[in-house]
């Protein structure tokens, strides 16, 4: 059945992938309908006169129960509605509502029920008096129940878009469109003030924003009983979101001061979970993504890996060894027993190209079949090579979603969602190494050379001087006014 899906006007690239991931989580697809790699997409339609960036979309879902589950779990779905009618005018809307099947409407118009009609607009504001007048124009709908403004059994929405063309700082709409429908569910945005970073007990410079952390958890199909791992855990923001959805969590970081000490016994990663009453992580390890601690032959154990790798903007990546040790200037050494407790191991710079290769290898080894890898990848928006088919690849994984978040005129990050479709073997590991070498040499040499930070924070003409051929070839995405509309 087709439902009207109204999004928050926010993170436009993330909206459909989140809904499709949640549809997969709640069983919207039968196994025989799925593609060979265990994932398929929903059918979407745009309302008449609407731009693809519009918050109004129409989606085909198998049942109202699944539509409700998706809407209630989502972060970006403002509401999911059974669409009773739509039109370019209120006369056309009345005709559409009257033609909607009576057997679909009557169960929600019974005398014993309570209801409320809400009025909402996109692209303009209307007064309370105008809202009342619009509700009164719906007198042709035979509501028999009682009005209850505080806690109604059924909620109905009358939504109108303005005919502002393309001059309103919003996605262009050529003509007014009016919708009327019954609410099935909507996002619980109260999560965001509860988990906002400014009230978090323990924070670091790269703590993941709460909204983004919940989106990543939804992309990873996090649910009770699943084991989620973050190899760059930092202060635990991503694992906090996963724990909220009931998952068992586990994290690692190369900085032992972060995972062990924090800022004291009451201000550390563990206290963040305690602050929200969430289950504590199974373990927090001091571990190096370049030298993972897992024993050989360990079976696949993680249902998902969710992370934000260090790509050298706010914090650079580090790996074990130290510069002198890696260059062979000093020999390997053993830390004496009496100095082990307070010892801080030496580390050296860790390029993002190497980091992502190690991450994909770890995920291929440790994620269960059908499990997901969700992580951010940086993009120089002027780089002529950065296209979807040039993101990091691995034979064990299929890229199923990429959602871009523009952070500046020159720099953005892309959330990549990958599903494991093939078991890990030594032959696949060898193929992945060759794939990585080709990828590094042909597409993202600027990452290996450490040019990302200078490209972002230096004047535009300094990029070419740093040895990177850059063209302004990518079209700028439209920027819309307003944060929540």
Short mmCIF file of C-alpha atoms in Angstrom, two decimals:
data_model
loop_
_atom_site.label_atom_id
_atom_site.label_comp_id
_atom_site.label_asym_id
_atom_site.label_seq_id
_atom_site.Cartn_x
_atom_site.Cartn_y
_atom_site.Cartn_z
CA UNK A 1 0.00 0.00 0.00
CA UNK A 2 1.17 3.53 -0.75
CA UNK A 3 1.78 5.89 2.18
CA UNK A 4 2.65 9.56 2.35
CA UNK A 5 6.07 9.94 4.00
CA UNK A 6 6.88 13.45 5.20
CA UNK A 7 10.49 14.08 6.16
CA UNK A 8 12.11 16.72 8.26
CA UNK A 9 13.81 19.12 5.86
CA UNK A 10 17.18 17.93 7.06
CA UNK A 11 20.13 15.80 5.84
CA UNK A 12 18.45 15.27 2.49
CA UNK A 13 20.74 12.48 1.24
CA UNK A 14 20.14 10.42 4.38
CA UNK A 15 16.34 10.27 4.31
CA UNK A 16 15.53 7.47 1.88
CA UNK A 17 18.46 5.22 2.92
CA UNK A 18 17.31 5.41 6.55
CA UNK A 19 13.74 4.42 5.65
CA UNK A 20 14.93 1.57 3.42
CA UNK A 21 17.27 0.25 6.11
CA UNK A 22 14.45 0.30 8.66
CA UNK A 23 12.13 -1.39 6.17
CA UNK A 24 14.72 -4.16 5.92
CA UNK A 25 15.00 -4.30 9.72
CA UNK A 26 11.24 -4.70 10.22
CA UNK A 27 10.77 -7.34 7.53
CA UNK A 28 9.27 -5.35 4.67
CA UNK A 29 10.85 -7.68 2.12
CA UNK A 30 10.35 -11.41 1.73
CA UNK A 31 13.52 -13.45 1.25
CA UNK A 32 12.52 -14.45 -2.26
CA UNK A 33 12.05 -10.77 -3.17
CA UNK A 34 15.54 -9.76 -2.08
CA UNK A 35 18.48 -9.24 -4.40
CA UNK A 36 21.37 -11.76 -4.35
CA UNK A 37 23.21 -9.72 -1.73
CA UNK A 38 20.27 -9.62 0.69
CA UNK A 39 19.08 -6.07 0.15
CA UNK A 40 16.45 -4.41 -1.99
CA UNK A 41 14.95 -0.96 -2.28
CA UNK A 42 11.48 0.44 -1.85
CA UNK A 43 9.23 1.94 -4.49
CA UNK A 44 9.07 5.73 -4.22
CA UNK A 45 6.95 8.33 -5.98
CA UNK A 46 7.03 12.12 -5.88
CA UNK A 47 3.78 14.05 -5.44
CA UNK A 48 2.68 16.17 -8.37
CA UNK A 49 4.71 19.40 -8.84
CA UNK A 50 7.34 18.37 -6.25
CA UNK A 51 11.14 18.49 -6.47
CA UNK A 52 13.23 15.42 -5.40
CA UNK A 53 14.50 17.43 -2.42
CA UNK A 54 10.93 18.04 -1.22
CA UNK A 55 10.08 16.62 2.22
CA UNK A 56 6.95 14.99 0.71
CA UNK A 57 7.38 11.51 -0.78
CA UNK A 58 5.05 8.58 -1.38
CA UNK A 59 6.37 5.11 -0.53
CA UNK A 60 5.02 1.62 -1.06
CA UNK A 61 5.07 -0.53 2.09
CA UNK A 62 3.51 -3.97 2.69
CA UNK A 63 1.50 -3.10 5.81
CA UNK A 64 0.47 -0.34 8.17
CA UNK A 65 2.30 -2.06 11.01
CA UNK A 66 5.63 -1.85 9.17
CA UNK A 67 4.94 1.75 8.16
CA UNK A 68 4.29 2.61 11.81
CA UNK A 69 7.44 0.81 13.02
CA UNK A 70 9.58 2.62 10.46
CA UNK A 71 8.12 6.03 11.30
CA UNK A 72 8.43 5.57 15.06
CA UNK A 73 12.07 4.38 14.90
CA UNK A 74 13.26 6.87 12.28
CA UNK A 75 15.10 10.08 13.09
CA UNK A 76 14.26 11.92 9.85
CA UNK A 77 10.65 10.87 9.19
CA UNK A 78 8.36 13.57 10.50
CA UNK A 79 5.30 11.46 9.90
CA UNK A 80 3.89 8.52 7.93
CA UNK A 81 0.28 8.88 6.77
CA UNK A 82 -2.47 6.89 5.13
CA UNK A 83 -3.26 9.32 2.33
CA UNK A 84 -7.02 9.85 2.04
CA UNK A 85 -6.82 12.54 -0.61
CA UNK A 86 -4.73 15.16 -2.37
CA UNK A 87 -5.26 17.93 -4.88
CA UNK A 88 -4.18 21.28 -6.26
CA UNK A 89 -7.22 22.97 -4.70
CA UNK A 90 -9.60 22.31 -1.84
CA UNK A 91 -12.32 21.39 -4.32
CA UNK A 92 -10.02 18.79 -5.85
CA UNK A 93 -9.05 17.59 -2.37
CA UNK A 94 -12.74 17.10 -1.46
CA UNK A 95 -13.31 15.07 -4.61
CA UNK A 96 -10.27 12.92 -3.87
CA UNK A 97 -11.31 12.25 -0.24
CA UNK A 98 -14.85 11.37 -1.26
CA UNK A 99 -13.55 8.89 -3.81
CA UNK A 100 -11.33 7.16 -1.24
CA UNK A 101 -12.85 3.76 -0.34
CA UNK A 102 -15.45 4.04 2.44
CA UNK A 103 -14.35 0.78 4.04
CA UNK A 104 -10.90 2.34 4.57
CA UNK A 105 -12.34 5.47 6.22
CA UNK A 106 -15.25 4.26 8.35
CA UNK A 107 -13.25 2.42 11.10
CA UNK A 108 -11.71 5.77 12.07
CA UNK A 109 -14.94 7.77 12.05
CA UNK A 110 -16.89 5.74 14.62
CA UNK A 111 -18.85 7.52 17.43
CA UNK A 112 -16.83 5.79 20.18
CA UNK A 113 -13.51 7.15 18.88
CA UNK A 114 -11.75 10.44 19.56
CA UNK A 115 -9.86 12.44 16.97
CA UNK A 116 -7.91 15.59 16.25
CA UNK A 117 -7.21 17.41 12.97
CA UNK A 118 -3.85 19.16 12.68
CA UNK A 119 -2.95 21.72 10.03
CA UNK A 120 0.59 22.04 8.75
CA UNK A 121 2.22 23.97 5.91
CA UNK A 122 5.52 23.88 4.05
CA UNK A 123 6.94 27.09 2.63
CA UNK A 124 4.62 29.48 4.41
CA UNK A 125 3.02 30.20 7.78
CA UNK A 126 -0.68 30.63 8.49
CA UNK A 127 -2.48 32.02 11.50
CA UNK A 128 -4.50 30.03 14.02
CA UNK A 129 -7.68 31.58 12.61
CA UNK A 130 -6.79 30.40 9.10
CA UNK A 131 -6.11 26.91 10.43
CA UNK A 132 -9.55 26.82 12.04
CA UNK A 133 -11.17 27.89 8.79
CA UNK A 134 -9.37 25.16 6.86
CA UNK A 135 -10.51 22.52 9.36
CA UNK A 136 -14.11 23.75 9.05
CA UNK A 137 -13.91 23.21 5.28
CA UNK A 138 -13.56 19.47 5.98
CA UNK A 139 -17.20 19.22 7.13
CA UNK A 140 -17.91 16.81 4.28
CA UNK A 141 -15.92 14.11 6.15
CA UNK A 142 -18.46 12.35 8.43
CA UNK A 143 -16.56 12.47 11.73
CA UNK A 144 -18.85 10.96 14.40
CA UNK A 145 -16.41 10.73 17.29
CA UNK A 146 -15.47 13.34 19.87
CA UNK A 147 -12.71 15.91 19.43
CA UNK A 148 -9.83 15.37 21.84
CA UNK A 149 -6.97 17.82 21.44
CA UNK A 150 -4.66 16.30 24.07
CA UNK A 151 -4.81 12.55 23.63
CA UNK A 152 -6.90 11.52 20.62
CA UNK A 153 -7.13 7.94 19.40
CA UNK A 154 -6.83 9.08 15.77
CA UNK A 155 -4.83 11.99 14.41
CA UNK A 156 -5.53 13.50 11.01
CA UNK A 157 -3.35 15.98 9.16
CA UNK A 158 -4.20 18.60 6.57
CA UNK A 159 -0.93 19.64 4.90
CA UNK A 160 -0.47 22.34 2.31
CA UNK A 161 2.56 23.41 0.27
CA UNK A 162 2.89 26.97 -0.97
CA UNK A 163 3.11 27.80 -4.68
CA UNK A 164 6.26 29.89 -4.24
CA UNK A 165 8.07 28.59 -7.33
CA UNK A 166 11.83 28.61 -6.76
CA UNK A 167 12.24 31.94 -4.95
CA UNK A 168 11.65 30.89 -1.36
CA UNK A 169 14.99 29.33 -0.45
CA UNK A 170 13.32 25.90 -0.40
CA UNK A 171 13.05 23.05 -2.92
CA UNK A 172 11.09 24.51 -5.86
CA UNK A 173 7.36 23.85 -6.04
CA UNK A 174 5.54 25.02 -9.16
CA UNK A 175 2.02 24.76 -7.81
CA UNK A 176 0.24 24.41 -4.51
CA UNK A 177 -0.54 20.87 -3.37
CA UNK A 178 -2.81 19.85 -0.49
CA UNK A 179 -2.77 16.52 1.35
CA UNK A 180 -5.11 14.97 3.90
CA UNK A 181 -4.33 11.75 5.71
CA UNK A 182 -4.44 9.72 8.91
CA UNK A 183 -1.25 9.66 10.96
CA UNK A 184 0.32 6.23 11.35
CA UNK A 185 3.52 7.20 13.16
CA UNK A 186 6.30 9.73 13.42
CA UNK A 187 9.88 10.24 14.58
CA UNK A 188 10.61 10.63 18.27
CA UNK A 189 12.81 13.73 18.07
CA UNK A 190 12.82 13.96 21.87
CA UNK A 191 15.75 11.57 21.68
CA UNK A 192 17.97 14.35 20.41
CA UNK A 193 17.62 16.82 23.30
CA UNK A 194 18.03 13.90 25.71
CA UNK A 195 21.30 12.76 24.12
CA UNK A 196 22.61 16.14 22.94
CA UNK A 197 26.37 16.51 23.26
CA UNK A 198 26.30 19.68 25.34
CA UNK A 199 24.78 17.72 28.23
CA UNK A 200 27.06 14.67 27.77
CA UNK A 201 29.20 13.78 30.77
CA UNK A 202 32.39 12.95 28.86
CA UNK A 203 33.25 14.48 25.47
CA UNK A 204 36.21 14.57 23.12
CA UNK A 205 36.96 16.75 20.08
CA UNK A 206 35.56 14.18 17.64
CA UNK A 207 32.41 13.11 19.53
CA UNK A 208 29.68 12.13 17.06
CA UNK A 209 26.58 14.32 17.02
CA UNK A 210 23.59 12.51 18.55
CA UNK A 211 21.39 12.81 15.45
CA UNK A 212 24.11 11.35 13.24
CA UNK A 213 24.90 8.58 15.72
CA UNK A 214 21.25 7.44 15.73
CA UNK A 215 21.16 7.58 11.92
CA UNK A 216 24.27 5.39 11.74
CA UNK A 217 22.69 2.93 14.16
CA UNK A 218 19.57 2.76 11.97
CA UNK A 219 21.69 2.19 8.87
CA UNK A 220 23.42 -0.68 10.68
CA UNK A 221 20.08 -2.32 11.59
CA UNK A 222 20.86 -2.14 15.31
CA UNK A 223 18.39 -4.01 17.51
CA UNK A 224 18.32 -6.00 20.78
CA UNK A 225 20.59 -9.03 20.76
CA UNK A 226 23.02 -7.73 18.16
CA UNK A 227 26.69 -7.10 18.90
CA UNK A 228 28.01 -3.75 17.62
CA UNK A 229 31.71 -2.82 17.50
CA UNK A 230 33.41 0.57 17.09
CA UNK A 231 37.19 0.28 16.49
CA UNK A 232 37.66 4.05 16.98
CA UNK A 233 35.41 4.39 20.00
CA UNK A 234 36.75 7.65 21.45
CA UNK A 235 34.23 8.84 24.02
CA UNK A 236 31.61 6.29 22.91
CA UNK A 237 28.99 8.46 21.16
CA UNK A 238 28.19 5.89 18.48
CA UNK A 239 27.96 3.03 20.97
CA UNK A 240 25.64 5.11 23.16
CA UNK A 241 23.17 5.29 20.25
CA UNK A 242 23.53 1.55 19.57
CA UNK A 243 22.95 0.75 23.25
CA UNK A 244 19.82 2.90 23.24
CA UNK A 245 18.36 0.58 20.60
CA UNK A 246 19.17 -2.45 22.75
CA UNK A 247 22.39 -3.73 21.17
CA UNK A 248 25.34 -5.19 23.01
CA UNK A 249 28.32 -2.92 22.42
CA UNK A 250 32.08 -3.20 22.30
CA UNK A 251 34.72 -0.63 21.45
CA UNK A 252 38.44 -0.06 21.03
CA UNK A 253 40.79 2.88 20.75
CA UNK A 254 44.54 3.21 20.38
CA UNK A 255 44.69 5.87 23.12
CA UNK A 256 44.65 4.03 26.44
CA UNK A 257 44.03 7.30 28.28
CA UNK A 258 40.63 7.55 26.59
CA UNK A 259 39.34 4.03 27.21
CA UNK A 260 40.92 3.51 30.65
CA UNK A 261 41.22 6.86 32.37
CA UNK A 262 38.98 9.51 30.84
CA UNK A 263 38.99 12.53 33.14
CA UNK A 264 38.55 10.55 36.31
CA UNK A 265 36.35 7.81 37.81
CA UNK A 266 33.13 9.77 37.22
CA UNK A 267 33.98 11.23 33.82
CA UNK A 268 34.86 8.57 31.28
CA UNK A 269 33.33 6.41 28.56
CA UNK A 270 31.59 4.22 31.13
CA UNK A 271 29.98 7.24 32.80
CA UNK A 272 28.33 8.21 29.50
CA UNK A 273 26.39 4.94 29.53
CA UNK A 274 25.61 5.33 33.21
CA UNK A 275 24.29 8.85 32.57
CA UNK A 276 21.52 7.50 30.31
CA UNK A 277 20.88 4.28 32.19
CA UNK A 278 22.13 2.17 29.28
CA UNK A 279 23.74 -1.28 29.43
CA UNK A 280 27.50 -1.00 29.80
CA UNK A 281 29.75 -2.10 26.91
CA UNK A 282 30.91 -5.71 27.01
CA UNK A 283 34.48 -4.42 26.78
CA UNK A 284 36.52 -1.36 25.91
CA UNK A 285 39.94 -2.32 24.56
CA UNK A 286 43.19 -0.51 24.00
CA UNK A 287 43.73 -1.84 20.49
CA UNK A 288 45.31 -0.77 17.22
CA UNK A 289 43.25 -0.99 14.03
CA UNK A 290 46.52 -1.64 12.17
CA UNK A 291 47.42 -4.56 14.48
CA UNK A 292 44.07 -5.99 15.60
CA UNK A 293 44.19 -8.22 18.70
CA UNK A 294 41.90 -10.99 17.42
CA UNK A 295 43.36 -14.47 17.33
CA UNK A 296 43.57 -16.17 13.95
CA UNK A 297 40.64 -18.42 13.17
CA UNK A 298 38.23 -16.51 15.41
CA UNK A 299 34.77 -16.86 13.92
CA UNK A 300 32.67 -13.93 12.75
CA UNK A 301 31.16 -12.33 15.86
CA UNK A 302 30.00 -8.78 15.08
CA UNK A 303 26.58 -8.05 13.62
CA UNK A 304 27.72 -4.55 12.71
CA UNK A 305 30.75 -2.30 12.81
CA UNK A 306 29.91 1.40 13.06
CA UNK A 307 32.65 4.00 13.21
CA UNK A 308 34.04 7.37 12.21
CA UNK A 309 37.66 6.71 11.16
CA UNK A 310 40.23 9.42 11.93
CA UNK A 311 40.82 11.27 8.67
CA UNK A 312 43.07 14.07 9.81
CA UNK A 313 40.73 17.07 10.03
CA UNK A 314 40.00 17.36 13.74
CA UNK A 315 42.21 14.42 14.73
CA UNK A 316 44.77 12.42 12.82
CA UNK A 317 45.02 8.65 12.79
CA UNK A 318 47.71 6.88 14.80
CA UNK A 319 49.12 3.37 14.67
CA UNK A 320 51.48 1.49 16.97
CA UNK A 321 55.24 1.63 16.61
CA UNK A 322 56.55 5.16 16.68
CA UNK A 323 58.42 6.86 13.83
CA UNK A 324 61.89 5.65 14.81
CA UNK A 325 60.75 2.06 15.31
CA UNK A 326 58.89 1.93 11.97
CA UNK A 327 61.89 3.41 10.17
CA UNK A 328 64.25 0.88 11.79
CA UNK A 329 66.23 3.55 13.67
CA UNK A 330 65.61 1.70 16.95
CA UNK A 331 65.07 -1.97 17.65
CA UNK A 332 61.84 -3.42 19.14
CA UNK A 333 61.85 -3.28 22.91
CA UNK A 334 59.99 -4.84 25.85
CA UNK A 335 58.45 -2.61 28.50
CA UNK A 336 59.69 -3.57 31.99
CA UNK A 337 57.04 -4.98 34.32
CA UNK A 338 57.43 -2.14 36.83
CA UNK A 339 56.58 0.45 34.14
CA UNK A 340 53.68 -1.27 32.40
CA UNK A 341 50.84 0.28 34.44
CA UNK A 342 51.59 3.86 33.46
CA UNK A 343 53.20 3.17 30.08
CA UNK A 344 51.85 5.06 27.05
CA UNK A 345 52.85 3.11 23.90
CA UNK A 346 54.58 4.96 21.08
CA UNK A 347 52.52 5.71 17.97
CA UNK A 348 53.14 6.99 14.45
CA UNK A 349 50.95 8.71 11.81
CA UNK A 350 48.34 6.48 10.19
CA UNK A 351 47.06 7.58 6.78
CA UNK A 352 43.38 7.28 6.01
CA UNK A 353 44.02 5.10 2.95
CA UNK A 354 45.80 2.55 5.13
CA UNK A 355 43.25 2.95 7.91
CA UNK A 356 40.28 2.26 5.62
CA UNK A 357 42.01 -0.78 4.10
CA UNK A 358 42.57 -2.19 7.60
CA UNK A 359 38.98 -1.38 8.56
CA UNK A 360 37.57 -3.24 5.54
CA UNK A 361 39.82 -6.23 6.24
CA UNK A 362 38.72 -6.29 9.90
CA UNK A 363 35.06 -6.07 8.88
CA UNK A 364 35.46 -8.85 6.31
CA UNK A 365 36.98 -11.12 8.95
CA UNK A 366 34.72 -10.33 11.88
CA UNK A 367 31.24 -9.35 10.61
CA UNK A 368 28.64 -12.09 10.17
CA UNK A 369 27.16 -12.76 6.74
CA UNK A 370 24.54 -10.13 6.01
CA UNK A 371 25.99 -7.86 8.70
CA UNK A 372 26.76 -4.22 8.01
CA UNK A 373 29.72 -1.88 8.00
CA UNK A 374 28.73 1.78 8.42
CA UNK A 375 31.43 4.44 8.41
CA UNK A 376 32.25 7.96 7.26
CA UNK A 377 34.59 8.70 4.39
CA UNK A 378 35.93 12.21 3.60
CA UNK A 379 35.54 13.83 0.18
CA UNK A 380 37.22 16.83 -1.39
CA UNK A 381 34.26 18.16 -3.31
CA UNK A 382 36.45 19.66 -6.06
CA UNK A 383 38.31 16.40 -6.64
CA UNK A 384 37.51 15.19 -10.16
CA UNK A 385 38.00 11.54 -9.18
CA UNK A 386 35.53 11.28 -6.32
CA UNK A 387 32.46 9.48 -7.61
CA UNK A 388 30.38 6.72 -6.05
CA UNK A 389 32.25 3.97 -7.89
CA UNK A 390 35.55 5.28 -6.50
CA UNK A 391 34.74 4.76 -2.84
CA UNK A 392 36.78 2.06 -1.06
CA UNK A 393 35.72 -1.44 -2.07
CA UNK A 394 36.17 -4.97 -0.79
CA UNK A 395 35.16 -8.29 -2.43
CA UNK A 396 33.28 -9.33 0.72
CA UNK A 397 31.05 -6.25 0.74
CA UNK A 398 28.39 -4.58 -1.40
CA UNK A 399 27.89 -0.82 -1.12
CA UNK A 400 24.16 -0.28 -0.66
CA UNK A 401 23.93 3.38 0.37
CA UNK A 402 26.06 6.52 0.31
CA UNK A 403 24.77 9.72 1.91
CA UNK A 404 26.70 12.97 1.60
CA UNK A 405 26.90 15.64 4.26
CA UNK A 406 28.40 18.90 3.01
CA UNK A 407 30.56 20.48 5.68
CA UNK A 408 32.16 23.31 3.70
CA UNK A 409 32.48 24.59 0.14
CA UNK A 410 35.41 22.23 -0.40
CA UNK A 411 34.92 19.36 1.97
CA UNK A 412 32.18 16.89 2.77
CA UNK A 413 31.92 13.47 4.29
CA UNK A 414 29.95 10.54 2.97
CA UNK A 415 28.28 7.92 5.14
CA UNK A 416 28.91 4.57 3.46
CA UNK A 417 26.69 1.59 4.28
CA UNK A 418 28.00 -1.79 3.16
CA UNK A 419 26.54 -5.27 3.61
CA UNK A 420 28.66 -8.43 3.81
CA UNK A 421 27.78 -10.71 0.92
CA UNK A 422 30.68 -13.18 0.79
CA UNK A 423 32.68 -15.18 3.36
CA UNK A 424 36.26 -14.16 4.08
CA UNK A 425 39.04 -16.29 2.57
CA UNK A 426 42.76 -15.81 1.98
CA UNK A 427 42.07 -15.53 -1.75
CA UNK A 428 39.65 -12.68 -1.06
CA UNK A 429 42.20 -11.05 1.25
CA UNK A 430 44.79 -11.10 -1.56
CA UNK A 431 42.26 -9.67 -4.03
CA UNK A 432 41.36 -6.93 -1.53
CA UNK A 433 45.03 -5.94 -1.16
CA UNK A 434 45.37 -5.54 -4.94
CA UNK A 435 42.10 -3.62 -5.06
CA UNK A 436 43.35 -1.30 -2.33
CA UNK A 437 46.64 -0.60 -4.12
CA UNK A 438 44.81 0.31 -7.33
CA UNK A 439 42.33 2.45 -5.43
CA UNK A 440 45.05 4.33 -3.55
CA UNK A 441 47.15 4.99 -6.65
CA UNK A 442 44.36 5.96 -9.01
CA UNK A 443 41.83 7.82 -6.94
CA UNK A 444 42.82 9.05 -3.50
CA UNK A 445 46.55 9.66 -3.57
CA UNK A 446 45.92 12.91 -1.72
CA UNK A 447 44.78 10.84 1.26
CA UNK A 448 47.98 8.80 1.33
CA UNK A 449 50.05 11.99 1.05
CA UNK A 450 48.20 13.63 3.93
CA UNK A 451 46.77 16.49 1.87
CA UNK A 452 43.26 16.51 3.34
CA UNK A 453 43.90 18.87 6.24
CA UNK A 454 45.81 21.39 4.12
CA UNK A 455 43.20 21.22 1.36
CA UNK A 456 40.44 22.11 3.78
CA UNK A 457 42.15 24.78 5.83
CA UNK A 458 44.36 26.42 3.17
CA UNK A 459 43.41 28.91 0.43
CA UNK A 460 42.13 27.33 -2.76
CA UNK A 461 45.22 28.17 -4.83
CA UNK A 462 47.46 26.33 -2.34
CA UNK A 463 45.91 22.98 -3.15
CA UNK A 464 47.57 22.74 -6.56
CA UNK A 465 50.86 23.88 -5.06
CA UNK A 466 50.65 20.94 -2.64
CA UNK A 467 50.80 18.55 -5.58
CA UNK A 468 47.10 17.73 -6.08
CA UNK A 469 45.42 18.24 -9.44
CA UNK A 470 42.03 19.74 -8.59
CA UNK A 471 39.17 20.83 -10.81
CA UNK A 472 35.94 22.55 -9.82
CA UNK A 473 34.00 19.85 -11.61
CA UNK A 474 31.36 18.88 -9.06
CA UNK A 475 28.16 20.88 -9.21
CA UNK A 476 27.29 22.59 -5.97
CA UNK A 477 24.32 21.11 -4.16
CA UNK A 478 21.51 23.61 -3.56
CA UNK A 479 21.51 25.11 -0.11
CA UNK A 480 18.11 25.56 1.47
CA UNK A 481 17.15 27.91 4.24
CA UNK A 482 16.07 26.76 7.66
CA UNK A 483 17.13 23.88 9.85
CA UNK A 484 13.76 22.26 10.52
CA UNK A 485 10.94 23.18 8.17
#
